[in-house]
Amino acid sequence: MKILKRVGKEEVAYVYLGETSRGNLVEFVESIQPPVPREKKWVLIVSTLAGCPVGCLMCDAGGFYRGKLSADEIFEQIDFLVKSRYPNGRIPSEKFKIQFARMGEPALNEAVLDVLKELPARYEAPGLMPSISTVAPCGTDSFFEDLLKIKEKHYRGKFQLQFSIHSTDEKERDQIIPVKKWSLEKISEFGKRFVKENDRKITLNFAVAQEYSLDPKVIIRVFDPEKFLVKITPVNPTYRSKENNLNSDVDVERKELLKHRNFIEELKKAGFEVILSIGELEENKIGSNCGQYVQRHLMSEKKIVDGYQYV
């Protein structure tokens, strides 16, 4: 791994721009959540594709695609971060989270499964918890079936699976996530088989814009609160969200929704665990938050002013 650029600050997060052994440009992240120290929780966020063919409306990492990263290229990102902090491969963090979520839809790359199989033996990390965030593209059923088997063998109770939903209206979802993907019903059916005793609930993620439709009745009808939880996040300041006139519905100062408050209230009444997840606002300035992509900022002539200030 050849490091081309590092952006950020030690006490929050670093974004790395690197060139892999095969010449692919990638971005990957390490972060902590102040005041929680690295020994308690350390998060790595790695890329799985060279670009992304999906092109979600709020994500700067889409718009170009140069192919799948190999398992070795994914490990080059993880190894660099691990060896920089823990050269002996012993990672003492109580929660060592590796998210396959920086650049690329992970379900489009079978090499992600190979990485998941090898991870437990590669490092001495009792707190290891992999995390996959996906839009569940059509044609990836075999990926998820294999993922279920790998979770059962290596990660029972220590795996986080997240589906990006964003809207409860299927036509709207098709605009936000412009690829053919699983319906909410299919996600629900898979979740019933995936979540077993002691497993973590599957996360339904909503990056909530004021322009999106959020009907709690749809979630209550389709999903089991014993198998699924709901996570609400802001629409982070990205070039794509600006271009598509998306206004975040999350008031990050008051930590509440503006337009869709009823969505959270009704879900809680129905027994759902609902998490309003607002990360470190400093990460927007670093460019390490979800949907942000430092290379997009570097290539843009007209810079946005509420993100990427560290770049």
PDB file of C-alpha atoms in Angstrom:
ATOM      1  CA  MET A   1       0.000   0.000   0.000  1.00  0.00           C
ATOM      2  CA  LYS A   2       1.416   3.346  -1.045  1.00  0.00           C
ATOM      3  CA  ILE A   3      -0.055   6.225   0.984  1.00  0.00           C
ATOM      4  CA  LEU A   4      -0.645   9.313  -1.148  1.00  0.00           C
ATOM      5  CA  LYS A   5      -2.378  11.551   1.376  1.00  0.00           C
ATOM      6  CA  ARG A   6      -3.605  11.581   4.964  1.00  0.00           C
ATOM      7  CA  VAL A   7      -6.287  13.968   6.207  1.00  0.00           C
ATOM      8  CA  GLY A   8      -7.662  14.437   9.720  1.00  0.00           C
ATOM      9  CA  LYS A   9      -6.663  14.616  13.360  1.00  0.00           C
ATOM     10  CA  GLU A  10      -5.423  12.038  15.837  1.00  0.00           C
ATOM     11  CA  GLU A  11      -8.216  12.441  18.394  1.00  0.00           C
ATOM     12  CA  VAL A  12     -11.067  11.962  15.881  1.00  0.00           C
ATOM     13  CA  ALA A  13     -10.298  10.336  12.517  1.00  0.00           C
ATOM     14  CA  TYR A  14      -7.897  10.022   9.626  1.00  0.00           C
ATOM     15  CA  VAL A  15      -8.800   9.466   5.983  1.00  0.00           C
ATOM     16  CA  TYR A  16      -6.072   7.807   3.912  1.00  0.00           C
ATOM     17  CA  LEU A  17      -5.778   7.968   0.139  1.00  0.00           C
ATOM     18  CA  GLY A  18      -3.732   5.022  -1.036  1.00  0.00           C
ATOM     19  CA  GLU A  19      -2.614   3.123  -4.098  1.00  0.00           C
ATOM     20  CA  THR A  20      -2.891  -0.656  -3.824  1.00  0.00           C
ATOM     21  CA  SER A  21      -0.396  -3.197  -5.129  1.00  0.00           C
ATOM     22  CA  ARG A  22      -2.528  -3.484  -8.275  1.00  0.00           C
ATOM     23  CA  GLY A  23      -2.551   0.269  -8.842  1.00  0.00           C
ATOM     24  CA  ASN A  24      -6.102   1.005  -7.670  1.00  0.00           C
ATOM     25  CA  LEU A  25      -6.767   4.251  -5.825  1.00  0.00           C
ATOM     26  CA  VAL A  26      -8.659   3.664  -2.582  1.00  0.00           C
ATOM     27  CA  GLU A  27      -9.783   5.560   0.482  1.00  0.00           C
ATOM     28  CA  PHE A  28      -9.943   4.103   3.967  1.00  0.00           C
ATOM     29  CA  VAL A  29     -10.546   5.483   7.439  1.00  0.00           C
ATOM     30  CA  GLU A  30      -9.664   4.921  11.077  1.00  0.00           C
ATOM     31  CA  SER A  31     -11.679   6.677  13.745  1.00  0.00           C
ATOM     32  CA  ILE A  32     -12.523   6.840  17.420  1.00  0.00           C
ATOM     33  CA  GLN A  33     -15.520   8.406  19.154  1.00  0.00           C
ATOM     34  CA  PRO A  34     -14.401  10.947  21.766  1.00  0.00           C
ATOM     35  CA  PRO A  35     -14.370  10.667  24.713  1.00  0.00           C
ATOM     36  CA  VAL A  36     -14.251   6.863  24.187  1.00  0.00           C
ATOM     37  CA  PRO A  37     -10.564   5.862  23.912  1.00  0.00           C
ATOM     38  CA  ARG A  38      -9.143   3.614  21.199  1.00  0.00           C
ATOM     39  CA  GLU A  39      -8.732   0.832  23.772  1.00  0.00           C
ATOM     40  CA  LYS A  40     -12.512   0.789  24.157  1.00  0.00           C
ATOM     41  CA  LYS A  41     -13.544   1.250  20.512  1.00  0.00           C
ATOM     42  CA  TRP A  42     -11.558   1.509  17.293  1.00  0.00           C
ATOM     43  CA  VAL A  43     -13.301   1.692  13.912  1.00  0.00           C
ATOM     44  CA  LEU A  44     -11.752   0.950  10.508  1.00  0.00           C
ATOM     45  CA  ILE A  45     -13.716   1.725   7.334  1.00  0.00           C
ATOM     46  CA  VAL A  46     -12.362   0.168   4.142  1.00  0.00           C
ATOM     47  CA  SER A  47     -13.175   0.229   0.435  1.00  0.00           C
ATOM     48  CA  THR A  48     -14.289  -2.898  -1.421  1.00  0.00           C
ATOM     49  CA  LEU A  49     -14.523  -1.589  -5.002  1.00  0.00           C
ATOM     50  CA  ALA A  50     -12.551   0.859  -7.115  1.00  0.00           C
ATOM     51  CA  GLY A  51     -15.378   3.383  -7.270  1.00  0.00           C
ATOM     52  CA  CYS A  52     -19.022   2.361  -7.058  1.00  0.00           C
ATOM     53  CA  PRO A  53     -21.557   1.664  -9.825  1.00  0.00           C
ATOM     54  CA  VAL A  54     -24.607   2.420  -7.646  1.00  0.00           C
ATOM     55  CA  GLY A  55     -24.569   6.227  -7.443  1.00  0.00           C
ATOM     56  CA  CYS A  56     -26.804   6.933  -4.432  1.00  0.00           C
ATOM     57  CA  LEU A  57     -28.099  10.503  -4.430  1.00  0.00           C
ATOM     58  CA  MET A  58     -26.175  11.577  -1.319  1.00  0.00           C
ATOM     59  CA  CYS A  59     -22.909   9.693  -1.840  1.00  0.00           C
ATOM     60  CA  ASP A  60     -19.765  11.277  -3.280  1.00  0.00           C
ATOM     61  CA  ALA A  61     -18.081   7.878  -3.795  1.00  0.00           C
ATOM     62  CA  GLY A  62     -20.288   6.923  -6.744  1.00  0.00           C
ATOM     63  CA  GLY A  63     -20.228   8.063 -10.341  1.00  0.00           C
ATOM     64  CA  PHE A  64     -17.306   5.979 -11.558  1.00  0.00           C
ATOM     65  CA  TYR A  65     -16.380   2.303 -11.383  1.00  0.00           C
ATOM     66  CA  ARG A  66     -13.141   0.540 -12.239  1.00  0.00           C
ATOM     67  CA  GLY A  67     -13.795  -2.930 -10.863  1.00  0.00           C
ATOM     68  CA  LYS A  68     -13.576  -5.092  -7.775  1.00  0.00           C
ATOM     69  CA  LEU A  69     -10.734  -4.966  -5.296  1.00  0.00           C
ATOM     70  CA  SER A  70      -9.068  -8.288  -4.568  1.00  0.00           C
ATOM     71  CA  ALA A  71      -9.027  -9.758  -1.068  1.00  0.00           C
ATOM     72  CA  ASP A  72      -5.351  -8.801  -0.883  1.00  0.00           C
ATOM     73  CA  GLU A  73      -6.190  -5.168  -1.719  1.00  0.00           C
ATOM     74  CA  ILE A  74      -8.826  -5.067   1.019  1.00  0.00           C
ATOM     75  CA  PHE A  75      -6.340  -6.561   3.476  1.00  0.00           C
ATOM     76  CA  GLU A  76      -3.708  -4.009   2.430  1.00  0.00           C
ATOM     77  CA  GLN A  77      -5.973  -1.300   3.859  1.00  0.00           C
ATOM     78  CA  ILE A  78      -6.647  -3.185   7.095  1.00  0.00           C
ATOM     79  CA  ASP A  79      -3.024  -4.293   7.524  1.00  0.00           C
ATOM     80  CA  PHE A  80      -1.708  -0.774   7.076  1.00  0.00           C
ATOM     81  CA  LEU A  81      -3.967   0.603   9.804  1.00  0.00           C
ATOM     82  CA  VAL A  82      -3.399  -2.304  12.194  1.00  0.00           C
ATOM     83  CA  LYS A  83       0.399  -2.322  11.810  1.00  0.00           C
ATOM     84  CA  SER A  84       0.529   1.459  12.230  1.00  0.00           C
ATOM     85  CA  ARG A  85      -1.017   1.117  15.703  1.00  0.00           C
ATOM     86  CA  TYR A  86      -0.289  -2.472  16.721  1.00  0.00           C
ATOM     87  CA  PRO A  87       2.745  -3.891  14.863  1.00  0.00           C
ATOM     88  CA  ASN A  88       2.477  -7.220  16.665  1.00  0.00           C
ATOM     89  CA  GLY A  89      -1.073  -7.783  15.376  1.00  0.00           C
ATOM     90  CA  ARG A  90      -2.573  -7.784  18.873  1.00  0.00           C
ATOM     91  CA  ILE A  91      -5.473  -5.361  18.973  1.00  0.00           C
ATOM     92  CA  PRO A  92      -6.593  -4.654  22.555  1.00  0.00           C
ATOM     93  CA  SER A  93      -9.725  -2.653  21.708  1.00  0.00           C
ATOM     94  CA  GLU A  94     -12.820  -3.986  23.436  1.00  0.00           C
ATOM     95  CA  LYS A  95     -14.711  -3.246  20.213  1.00  0.00           C
ATOM     96  CA  PHE A  96     -12.613  -3.508  17.054  1.00  0.00           C
ATOM     97  CA  LYS A  97     -15.052  -2.701  14.281  1.00  0.00           C
ATOM     98  CA  ILE A  98     -14.191  -3.151  10.605  1.00  0.00           C
ATOM     99  CA  GLN A  99     -16.780  -1.596   8.310  1.00  0.00           C
ATOM    100  CA  PHE A 100     -16.828  -2.540   4.630  1.00  0.00           C
ATOM    101  CA  ALA A 101     -18.439   0.770   3.770  1.00  0.00           C
ATOM    102  CA  ARG A 102     -16.047   3.482   2.556  1.00  0.00           C
ATOM    103  CA  MET A 103     -16.227   3.071  -1.205  1.00  0.00           C
ATOM    104  CA  GLY A 104     -18.194   0.440  -3.093  1.00  0.00           C
ATOM    105  CA  GLU A 105     -21.215  -1.794  -2.533  1.00  0.00           C
ATOM    106  CA  PRO A 106     -19.701  -4.795  -0.678  1.00  0.00           C
ATOM    107  CA  ALA A 107     -22.285  -7.328  -1.907  1.00  0.00           C
ATOM    108  CA  LEU A 108     -20.953  -6.838  -5.457  1.00  0.00           C
ATOM    109  CA  ASN A 109     -17.562  -8.259  -4.480  1.00  0.00           C
ATOM    110  CA  GLU A 110     -17.183 -11.908  -3.424  1.00  0.00           C
ATOM    111  CA  ALA A 111     -13.665 -11.101  -2.157  1.00  0.00           C
ATOM    112  CA  VAL A 112     -15.326  -9.499   0.880  1.00  0.00           C
ATOM    113  CA  LEU A 113     -16.428 -12.990   1.912  1.00  0.00           C
ATOM    114  CA  ASP A 114     -12.855 -14.276   1.611  1.00  0.00           C
ATOM    115  CA  VAL A 115     -11.680 -11.453   3.879  1.00  0.00           C
ATOM    116  CA  LEU A 116     -14.357 -12.250   6.447  1.00  0.00           C
ATOM    117  CA  LYS A 117     -13.293 -15.911   6.503  1.00  0.00           C
ATOM    118  CA  GLU A 118      -9.639 -15.023   7.122  1.00  0.00           C
ATOM    119  CA  LEU A 119     -10.015 -12.131   9.581  1.00  0.00           C
ATOM    120  CA  PRO A 120     -10.385 -14.117  12.843  1.00  0.00           C
ATOM    121  CA  ALA A 121      -7.074 -15.957  12.286  1.00  0.00           C
ATOM    122  CA  ARG A 122      -5.152 -12.985  10.905  1.00  0.00           C
ATOM    123  CA  TYR A 123      -5.151 -10.818  14.045  1.00  0.00           C
ATOM    124  CA  GLU A 124      -5.322 -11.379  17.762  1.00  0.00           C
ATOM    125  CA  ALA A 125      -8.434  -9.301  18.285  1.00  0.00           C
ATOM    126  CA  PRO A 126     -11.009 -10.554  20.810  1.00  0.00           C
ATOM    127  CA  GLY A 127     -13.133  -7.450  20.152  1.00  0.00           C
ATOM    128  CA  LEU A 128     -13.372  -8.017  16.393  1.00  0.00           C
ATOM    129  CA  MET A 129     -16.774  -7.102  14.954  1.00  0.00           C
ATOM    130  CA  PRO A 130     -17.135  -6.850  11.153  1.00  0.00           C
ATOM    131  CA  SER A 131     -19.862  -4.644   9.713  1.00  0.00           C
ATOM    132  CA  ILE A 132     -21.391  -4.698   6.252  1.00  0.00           C
ATOM    133  CA  SER A 133     -23.575  -1.864   5.004  1.00  0.00           C
ATOM    134  CA  THR A 134     -25.448  -2.706   1.831  1.00  0.00           C
ATOM    135  CA  VAL A 135     -28.262  -1.660  -0.485  1.00  0.00           C
ATOM    136  CA  ALA A 136     -28.796  -5.377  -1.338  1.00  0.00           C
ATOM    137  CA  PRO A 137     -28.585  -5.215  -5.141  1.00  0.00           C
ATOM    138  CA  CYS A 138     -30.560  -7.779  -7.107  1.00  0.00           C
ATOM    139  CA  GLY A 139     -28.435 -10.719  -8.226  1.00  0.00           C
ATOM    140  CA  THR A 140     -26.492 -10.953  -4.961  1.00  0.00           C
ATOM    141  CA  ASP A 141     -28.520 -13.687  -3.259  1.00  0.00           C
ATOM    142  CA  SER A 142     -25.568 -16.107  -3.219  1.00  0.00           C
ATOM    143  CA  PHE A 143     -23.413 -13.467  -1.492  1.00  0.00           C
ATOM    144  CA  PHE A 144     -25.901 -13.140   1.346  1.00  0.00           C
ATOM    145  CA  GLU A 145     -26.399 -16.896   1.676  1.00  0.00           C
ATOM    146  CA  ASP A 146     -22.632 -17.344   2.015  1.00  0.00           C
ATOM    147  CA  LEU A 147     -22.502 -14.398   4.428  1.00  0.00           C
ATOM    148  CA  LEU A 148     -25.053 -16.136   6.639  1.00  0.00           C
ATOM    149  CA  LYS A 149     -22.884 -19.271   6.745  1.00  0.00           C
ATOM    150  CA  ILE A 150     -19.742 -17.270   7.552  1.00  0.00           C
ATOM    151  CA  LYS A 151     -21.538 -15.376  10.309  1.00  0.00           C
ATOM    152  CA  GLU A 152     -22.718 -18.641  11.838  1.00  0.00           C
ATOM    153  CA  LYS A 153     -19.221 -20.145  11.775  1.00  0.00           C
ATOM    154  CA  HIS A 154     -17.115 -17.171  12.876  1.00  0.00           C
ATOM    155  CA  TYR A 155     -19.201 -14.275  14.170  1.00  0.00           C
ATOM    156  CA  ARG A 156     -22.300 -15.389  16.071  1.00  0.00           C
ATOM    157  CA  GLY A 157     -23.248 -12.390  18.188  1.00  0.00           C
ATOM    158  CA  LYS A 158     -20.375 -10.306  16.785  1.00  0.00           C
ATOM    159  CA  PHE A 159     -21.518  -9.240  13.337  1.00  0.00           C
ATOM    160  CA  GLN A 160     -23.326  -6.094  12.281  1.00  0.00           C
ATOM    161  CA  LEU A 161     -25.426  -6.143   9.115  1.00  0.00           C
ATOM    162  CA  GLN A 162     -27.003  -2.917   7.906  1.00  0.00           C
ATOM    163  CA  PHE A 163     -29.385  -2.320   5.022  1.00  0.00           C
ATOM    164  CA  SER A 164     -29.578   1.186   3.588  1.00  0.00           C
ATOM    165  CA  ILE A 165     -33.285   2.020   3.229  1.00  0.00           C
ATOM    166  CA  HIS A 166     -33.613   5.852   3.355  1.00  0.00           C
ATOM    167  CA  SER A 167     -37.311   5.954   2.348  1.00  0.00           C
ATOM    168  CA  THR A 168     -40.363   3.758   2.913  1.00  0.00           C
ATOM    169  CA  ASP A 169     -41.694   4.538  -0.576  1.00  0.00           C
ATOM    170  CA  GLU A 170     -40.320   2.030  -3.117  1.00  0.00           C
ATOM    171  CA  LYS A 171     -40.455   4.466  -6.044  1.00  0.00           C
ATOM    172  CA  GLU A 172     -38.570   7.002  -3.980  1.00  0.00           C
ATOM    173  CA  ARG A 173     -36.040   4.362  -2.952  1.00  0.00           C
ATOM    174  CA  ASP A 174     -35.433   3.692  -6.657  1.00  0.00           C
ATOM    175  CA  GLN A 175     -34.570   7.353  -7.131  1.00  0.00           C
ATOM    176  CA  ILE A 176     -32.304   7.520  -4.085  1.00  0.00           C
ATOM    177  CA  ILE A 177     -30.607   4.169  -4.787  1.00  0.00           C
ATOM    178  CA  PRO A 178     -30.733   3.906  -8.608  1.00  0.00           C
ATOM    179  CA  VAL A 179     -30.142   0.152  -9.022  1.00  0.00           C
ATOM    180  CA  LYS A 180     -32.433  -2.861  -8.886  1.00  0.00           C
ATOM    181  CA  LYS A 181     -32.438  -4.046  -5.287  1.00  0.00           C
ATOM    182  CA  TRP A 182     -34.244  -6.204  -2.797  1.00  0.00           C
ATOM    183  CA  SER A 183     -37.686  -5.095  -1.720  1.00  0.00           C
ATOM    184  CA  LEU A 184     -38.348  -4.353   1.939  1.00  0.00           C
ATOM    185  CA  GLU A 185     -40.254  -7.653   2.116  1.00  0.00           C
ATOM    186  CA  LYS A 186     -37.250  -9.620   0.843  1.00  0.00           C
ATOM    187  CA  ILE A 187     -34.934  -7.897   3.323  1.00  0.00           C
ATOM    188  CA  SER A 188     -37.379  -8.833   6.079  1.00  0.00           C
ATOM    189  CA  GLU A 189     -37.516 -12.481   5.033  1.00  0.00           C
ATOM    190  CA  PHE A 190     -33.727 -12.741   4.920  1.00  0.00           C
ATOM    191  CA  GLY A 191     -33.436 -11.088   8.331  1.00  0.00           C
ATOM    192  CA  LYS A 192     -35.715 -13.680   9.902  1.00  0.00           C
ATOM    193  CA  ARG A 193     -33.184 -16.351   8.920  1.00  0.00           C
ATOM    194  CA  PHE A 194     -30.041 -14.306   9.580  1.00  0.00           C
ATOM    195  CA  VAL A 195     -30.690 -13.166  13.150  1.00  0.00           C
ATOM    196  CA  LYS A 196     -30.448 -16.101  15.537  1.00  0.00           C
ATOM    197  CA  GLU A 197     -29.981 -16.460  19.273  1.00  0.00           C
ATOM    198  CA  ASN A 198     -27.471 -13.948  20.703  1.00  0.00           C
ATOM    199  CA  ASP A 199     -27.046 -12.226  17.318  1.00  0.00           C
ATOM    200  CA  ARG A 200     -27.165  -8.469  16.932  1.00  0.00           C
ATOM    201  CA  LYS A 201     -30.303  -7.113  15.329  1.00  0.00           C
ATOM    202  CA  ILE A 202     -30.076  -6.061  11.685  1.00  0.00           C
ATOM    203  CA  THR A 203     -29.958  -2.294  11.231  1.00  0.00           C
ATOM    204  CA  LEU A 204     -32.336  -0.481   8.892  1.00  0.00           C
ATOM    205  CA  ASN A 205     -30.503   2.741   8.128  1.00  0.00           C
ATOM    206  CA  PHE A 206     -32.261   5.944   7.131  1.00  0.00           C
ATOM    207  CA  ALA A 207     -30.101   8.909   6.120  1.00  0.00           C
ATOM    208  CA  VAL A 208     -33.073  11.198   6.486  1.00  0.00           C
ATOM    209  CA  ALA A 209     -33.692  14.104   4.141  1.00  0.00           C
ATOM    210  CA  GLN A 210     -36.687  16.396   4.489  1.00  0.00           C
ATOM    211  CA  GLU A 211     -37.622  15.457   0.925  1.00  0.00           C
ATOM    212  CA  TYR A 212     -37.957  11.718   1.719  1.00  0.00           C
ATOM    213  CA  SER A 213     -41.103   9.811   2.710  1.00  0.00           C
ATOM    214  CA  LEU A 214     -41.017   7.987   6.039  1.00  0.00           C
ATOM    215  CA  ASP A 215     -44.143   6.042   6.911  1.00  0.00           C
ATOM    216  CA  PRO A 216     -43.828   4.164  10.219  1.00  0.00           C
ATOM    217  CA  LYS A 217     -46.758   1.911   9.260  1.00  0.00           C
ATOM    218  CA  VAL A 218     -44.667   0.386   6.456  1.00  0.00           C
ATOM    219  CA  ILE A 219     -41.824  -0.559   8.805  1.00  0.00           C
ATOM    220  CA  ILE A 220     -44.230  -1.867  11.441  1.00  0.00           C
ATOM    221  CA  ARG A 221     -46.055  -3.982   8.843  1.00  0.00           C
ATOM    222  CA  VAL A 222     -42.973  -5.473   7.174  1.00  0.00           C
ATOM    223  CA  PHE A 223     -40.329  -5.860   9.882  1.00  0.00           C
ATOM    224  CA  ASP A 224     -40.070  -7.712  13.194  1.00  0.00           C
ATOM    225  CA  PRO A 225     -38.722  -5.532  16.042  1.00  0.00           C
ATOM    226  CA  GLU A 226     -37.133  -8.662  17.519  1.00  0.00           C
ATOM    227  CA  LYS A 227     -34.930  -8.968  14.405  1.00  0.00           C
ATOM    228  CA  PHE A 228     -34.488  -5.367  13.233  1.00  0.00           C
ATOM    229  CA  LEU A 229     -33.671  -1.971  14.710  1.00  0.00           C
ATOM    230  CA  VAL A 230     -33.890   1.431  13.019  1.00  0.00           C
ATOM    231  CA  LYS A 231     -31.001   3.880  12.814  1.00  0.00           C
ATOM    232  CA  ILE A 232     -31.541   7.495  11.832  1.00  0.00           C
ATOM    233  CA  THR A 233     -28.562   9.472  10.526  1.00  0.00           C
ATOM    234  CA  PRO A 234     -28.166  12.941   9.002  1.00  0.00           C
ATOM    235  CA  VAL A 235     -27.606  13.511   5.317  1.00  0.00           C
ATOM    236  CA  ASN A 236     -23.969  14.523   5.562  1.00  0.00           C
ATOM    237  CA  PRO A 237     -22.563  17.513   3.633  1.00  0.00           C
ATOM    238  CA  THR A 238     -21.539  16.008   0.286  1.00  0.00           C
ATOM    239  CA  TYR A 239     -21.350  17.294  -3.264  1.00  0.00           C
ATOM    240  CA  ARG A 240     -24.025  14.841  -4.363  1.00  0.00           C
ATOM    241  CA  SER A 241     -26.496  15.878  -1.659  1.00  0.00           C
ATOM    242  CA  LYS A 242     -25.997  19.523  -2.680  1.00  0.00           C
ATOM    243  CA  GLU A 243     -26.428  18.729  -6.379  1.00  0.00           C
ATOM    244  CA  ASN A 244     -29.632  16.831  -5.653  1.00  0.00           C
ATOM    245  CA  ASN A 245     -31.023  19.491  -3.292  1.00  0.00           C
ATOM    246  CA  LEU A 246     -31.267  17.170  -0.309  1.00  0.00           C
ATOM    247  CA  ASN A 247     -31.793  18.862   3.043  1.00  0.00           C
ATOM    248  CA  SER A 248     -30.977  16.816   6.121  1.00  0.00           C
ATOM    249  CA  ASP A 249     -33.953  16.389   8.453  1.00  0.00           C
ATOM    250  CA  VAL A 250     -31.711  15.892  11.487  1.00  0.00           C
ATOM    251  CA  ASP A 251     -31.100  18.893  13.713  1.00  0.00           C
ATOM    252  CA  VAL A 252     -27.618  17.923  14.888  1.00  0.00           C
ATOM    253  CA  GLU A 253     -27.543  20.570  17.613  1.00  0.00           C
ATOM    254  CA  ARG A 254     -30.864  19.667  19.224  1.00  0.00           C
ATOM    255  CA  LYS A 255     -30.498  15.982  18.278  1.00  0.00           C
ATOM    256  CA  GLU A 256     -33.976  15.566  16.877  1.00  0.00           C
ATOM    257  CA  LEU A 257     -35.811  15.281  13.578  1.00  0.00           C
ATOM    258  CA  LEU A 258     -37.480  18.354  12.126  1.00  0.00           C
ATOM    259  CA  LYS A 259     -40.131  17.019   9.758  1.00  0.00           C
ATOM    260  CA  HIS A 260     -40.302  13.303  10.569  1.00  0.00           C
ATOM    261  CA  ARG A 261     -40.494  13.251  14.383  1.00  0.00           C
ATOM    262  CA  ASN A 262     -43.592  11.069  14.231  1.00  0.00           C
ATOM    263  CA  PHE A 263     -41.581   8.350  12.472  1.00  0.00           C
ATOM    264  CA  ILE A 264     -39.426   7.737  15.536  1.00  0.00           C
ATOM    265  CA  GLU A 265     -42.279   8.061  18.029  1.00  0.00           C
ATOM    266  CA  GLU A 266     -44.533   5.546  16.263  1.00  0.00           C
ATOM    267  CA  LEU A 267     -41.738   3.006  15.809  1.00  0.00           C
ATOM    268  CA  LYS A 268     -40.853   3.163  19.488  1.00  0.00           C
ATOM    269  CA  LYS A 269     -44.509   2.640  20.411  1.00  0.00           C
ATOM    270  CA  ALA A 270     -44.481  -0.471  18.204  1.00  0.00           C
ATOM    271  CA  GLY A 271     -41.503  -1.891  20.106  1.00  0.00           C
ATOM    272  CA  PHE A 272     -38.665  -0.971  17.752  1.00  0.00           C
ATOM    273  CA  GLU A 273     -35.296   0.091  19.059  1.00  0.00           C
ATOM    274  CA  VAL A 274     -34.560   3.411  17.335  1.00  0.00           C
ATOM    275  CA  ILE A 275     -31.093   4.988  17.339  1.00  0.00           C
ATOM    276  CA  LEU A 276     -30.572   8.609  16.373  1.00  0.00           C
ATOM    277  CA  SER A 277     -26.917   8.422  15.346  1.00  0.00           C
ATOM    278  CA  ILE A 278     -25.097  11.739  15.094  1.00  0.00           C
ATOM    279  CA  GLY A 279     -21.354  11.251  14.813  1.00  0.00           C
ATOM    280  CA  GLU A 280     -18.573  13.699  15.555  1.00  0.00           C
ATOM    281  CA  LEU A 281     -19.315  16.846  13.519  1.00  0.00           C
ATOM    282  CA  GLU A 282     -15.558  17.261  13.139  1.00  0.00           C
ATOM    283  CA  GLU A 283     -15.687  14.241  10.809  1.00  0.00           C
ATOM    284  CA  ASN A 284     -17.612  16.314   8.257  1.00  0.00           C
ATOM    285  CA  LYS A 285     -14.662  18.705   8.165  1.00  0.00           C
ATOM    286  CA  ILE A 286     -12.241  15.795   7.829  1.00  0.00           C
ATOM    287  CA  GLY A 287     -14.346  14.087   5.143  1.00  0.00           C
ATOM    288  CA  SER A 288     -14.524  10.761   6.987  1.00  0.00           C
ATOM    289  CA  ASN A 289     -18.297  10.558   7.461  1.00  0.00           C
ATOM    290  CA  CYS A 290     -20.622   8.273   5.520  1.00  0.00           C
ATOM    291  CA  GLY A 291     -21.113   9.391   1.917  1.00  0.00           C
ATOM    292  CA  GLN A 292     -18.069  11.625   1.905  1.00  0.00           C
ATOM    293  CA  TYR A 293     -15.208  10.987  -0.504  1.00  0.00           C
ATOM    294  CA  VAL A 294     -12.067  13.085  -0.314  1.00  0.00           C
ATOM    295  CA  GLN A 295     -11.074  12.543  -3.948  1.00  0.00           C
ATOM    296  CA  ARG A 296     -14.345  14.134  -5.072  1.00  0.00           C
ATOM    297  CA  HIS A 297     -13.460  17.243  -3.080  1.00  0.00           C
ATOM    298  CA  LEU A 298      -9.940  17.357  -4.517  1.00  0.00           C
ATOM    299  CA  MET A 299     -11.296  17.131  -8.071  1.00  0.00           C
ATOM    300  CA  SER A 300     -14.034  19.746  -7.641  1.00  0.00           C
ATOM    301  CA  GLU A 301     -13.409  23.275  -8.839  1.00  0.00           C
ATOM    302  CA  LYS A 302     -16.224  24.790  -6.797  1.00  0.00           C
ATOM    303  CA  LYS A 303     -15.775  23.660  -3.184  1.00  0.00           C
ATOM    304  CA  ILE A 304     -18.611  23.163  -0.708  1.00  0.00           C
ATOM    305  CA  VAL A 305     -18.133  25.115   2.515  1.00  0.00           C
ATOM    306  CA  ASP A 306     -19.695  22.862   5.173  1.00  0.00           C
ATOM    307  CA  GLY A 307     -17.505  19.806   4.632  1.00  0.00           C
ATOM    308  CA  TYR A 308     -13.937  18.710   3.839  1.00  0.00           C
ATOM    309  CA  GLN A 309     -12.300  21.745   5.479  1.00  0.00           C
ATOM    310  CA  TYR A 310      -9.291  19.655   6.569  1.00  0.00           C
ATOM    311  CA  VAL A 311      -8.537  18.471   3.024  1.00  0.00           C
TER     312      VAL A 311
END
